[in-house]
Every structure is written in structure tokens, then in C-alpha cells.
Amino acid sequence: MHTKLSIIDTLKKHQLSVTDARKNILSLFSESGNALAHANIEKQSSAEFDRVTIYRTLQTFVEKGIIHTIPSSDNSVKYALCKDECAAGHHHDDHIHFICDFCGITYCLDQITVPKIKLPNGFKATQTDLIVSGTCNKCEQ
Amino acid sequence: MHTKLSIIDTLKKHQLSVTDARKNILSLFSESGNALAHANIEKQSSAEFDRVTIYRTLQTFVEKGIIHTIPSSDNSVKYALCKDECAAGHHHDDHIHFICDFCGITYCLDQITVPKIKLPNGFKATQTDLIVSGTCNKCEQ
DNA sequence: ACATCATTGCAACTTTGTTGCAAAATATTT
DNA sequence: AAATATTTTGCAACAAAGTTGCAATGATGT
Ligand SMILES: [Zn+2]
Ligand SMILES: [Zn+2]
Ligand SMILES: [Zn+2]
Ligand SMILES: [Zn+2]
């Protein structure tokens, strides 16, 4: 069995020193539960941390396998917490993502895995992203 | 049967006035055959057109169903020509996209359609994007 | 508590994207 | 073919997003 790691333990597990910025930004992800864009984080902690620190923290978290990126069509990449199996250089986020056109929330649909795609000869996949957009369960009337 | 429309006919078909910028940018897409980012277009025609014109032209083309957007994880949305069926407000680009990590080319794999995804209750899809990245057939050794 | 090493904030800068408006180009009418 | 109406373009000015170097601060292990 498996208990959820504390913020601090998560940082330590990935060999990161424990700083205010990292604790704070990581807890934003935990509390929100959904994906966040750089701009979201900046708004929620603007007085506390420099913009540059947020950029560098997100980059570090991606490299260490703490968060993963979610592509978008509007030049605003989002980030969401990885599952425990992800590690530096080895993400295992094979779930699909859902972006609600109304409320803007981006969900990791962990239960639904990305289907295997048969590519033309000579093409080799290292990663597959599947992003669905539409109306989420909170926004449907 | 079905012959390929000329640049000018394509613009007219979508009720756009025929201008140098539009002809030029549309032919960049035709000639390249693959997807282009704003930055690519700006480099290939920087002296000729203002940056603002390129932004507005791409936006117009998307609205009119001439090109479609391809999401990305690095804040650089790409654009590629639609098939003939697309029209203003009604895109029908249900193919997957492939981004090569080596040469950077983004391909529309028109033969491969995006699979239907069964979503949790209350979620309704209006669009699905599937992006594979890896090594393309030109870059494999 | 000290020394070492990593992280942060700041400043300065580059790149990317947006808006209003006058000038130029295109389309439409006469 | 000229005149008019409509659209598009370039420019300027700006706002937002992202990058880099470096000194100061903070974290870690002994
Ligand atoms: Zn919603
Ligand atoms: Zn996810
Ligand atoms: Zn390639
Ligand atoms: Zn495409």
C-alpha cells in the first residue's frame, strides 16, 4: 500500500533542496488538483516570488519528473503533477487530457490511457499526447 | 474528380480579397507541404510583410478554414493547410500530427485518423488532437 | 557553526503578441 | 475606366512572455 508523499518528501525524493518557492509552487499543484499555466501560478504567488523563479522552478520540476507538460493550441502550455512512477528523464504520463472551453480547467484523465498509434514506415514514436477539448462535467447544463 | 485549387482560387473560395500578403503566405504553406509556425513565416518573408500582418493573416486563415492549428508543448503553435472540406467555423481535420524531435518538421499524417475516445460522464468532446513526437522517416539512421 | 554548493531576485534585455489609426490596396459601382 | 466604398496593411506604441548573468541569499552536510 501507498500513502501520499508530503510536499517536502516529494522534493527530497527527487533530490531537490527544499526551498520556500518550491514548497509553495508544489503545494499550489496539490491543492488545485488540476493543471496550471505559468500565468496562473504567477497570479497566485506574484508578491512572493519573482517571475524568473517560477520559470526555473517549473523547468526543474519537469526535468525531475514531478510535473508534466500539456500541449495547447493557444501558446499557454500547462503543467500538472505526475504520478509517483515518473522520475528524472523518464516520464510515464500516458493518460489523456481534457480542456474545458468554458471554465478553462485542464484535467488529467488518469483512467483513460492514450491509444497506441501505428505510424507509417520509418516513423518512431517516443511520446504521444492526446488532448480533448469541449465541455466538462461541471459546465454542462 | 477534383483538381487542386490555385492560390487565388482558394482565397476567393473562402471570400477573402486577394492581396500580396495572403497569396505569399498561402504559397509558403503549399510549397513547404508541412506545418509552419509564425516564426518560420516571419523568417521567410520578414522583409516583405509586417509582423502584424502575418499574425492577422494566420488568424484569418484559421477562421476561414484554410489552415488548422497544431498544439505544442513549447509555446510555438504550428499551422498547416486544411483539406478542401474545411470552411469558416467548420474544420474537419481529424488526422494525427507527428513532430520530429531531430529536424523539427511537423507532419499532418492525413491517412491516420484520431481515435474516438470514451470520456467520463458529463464530459463532451468538441475536438480531439493527437500529437506524436519522435523520429521521422528522414531522420532515422 | 562553518564552509560549500544551490537557489533566488534583480536588472537588463529579447521575443512574442496586441491595439488604434492613417495610408494604401482591393473590390464594387457607376 | 474612374470614382467610391470597403478591406487590408504598416507603423507606432505598447503589453506580455521568456531569457541571461551575476551578486546576494538560503539550504545542506560535516
Ligand atoms: Zn468546465
Ligand atoms: Zn496529465
Ligand atoms: Zn525528422
Ligand atoms: Zn494537420
PDB file of C-alpha atoms in Angstrom, chain B residues 32 59 73 86 100-101 108 112 129 132-133 135 137:
ATOM      1  CA  SER B  32       6.511  23.643 -47.757  1.00  0.00           C
ATOM      2  CA  GLN B  59      -5.832  34.261 -37.756  1.00  0.00           C
ATOM      3  CA  SER B  73       4.356  21.810 -25.663  1.00  0.00           C
ATOM      4  CA  CYS B  86     -12.922  22.725 -44.142  1.00  0.00           C
ATOM      5  CA  CYS B 100      10.178  15.132 -35.314  1.00  0.00           C
ATOM      6  CA  ASP B 101      12.476  15.827 -32.382  1.00  0.00           C
ATOM      7  CA  CYS B 108      -0.009  16.068 -40.963  1.00  0.00           C
ATOM      8  CA  ILE B 112      -4.261   8.227 -39.752  1.00  0.00           C
ATOM      9  CA  ASP B 129      -5.893  16.435 -31.015  1.00  0.00           C
ATOM     10  CA  VAL B 132       3.042  12.034 -31.671  1.00  0.00           C
ATOM     11  CA  SER B 133       6.658  13.045 -31.345  1.00  0.00           C
ATOM     12  CA  THR B 135      11.951  10.440 -35.143  1.00  0.00           C
ATOM     13  CA  ASN B 137      11.434   8.782 -41.693  1.00  0.00           C
TER      14      ASN B 137
END
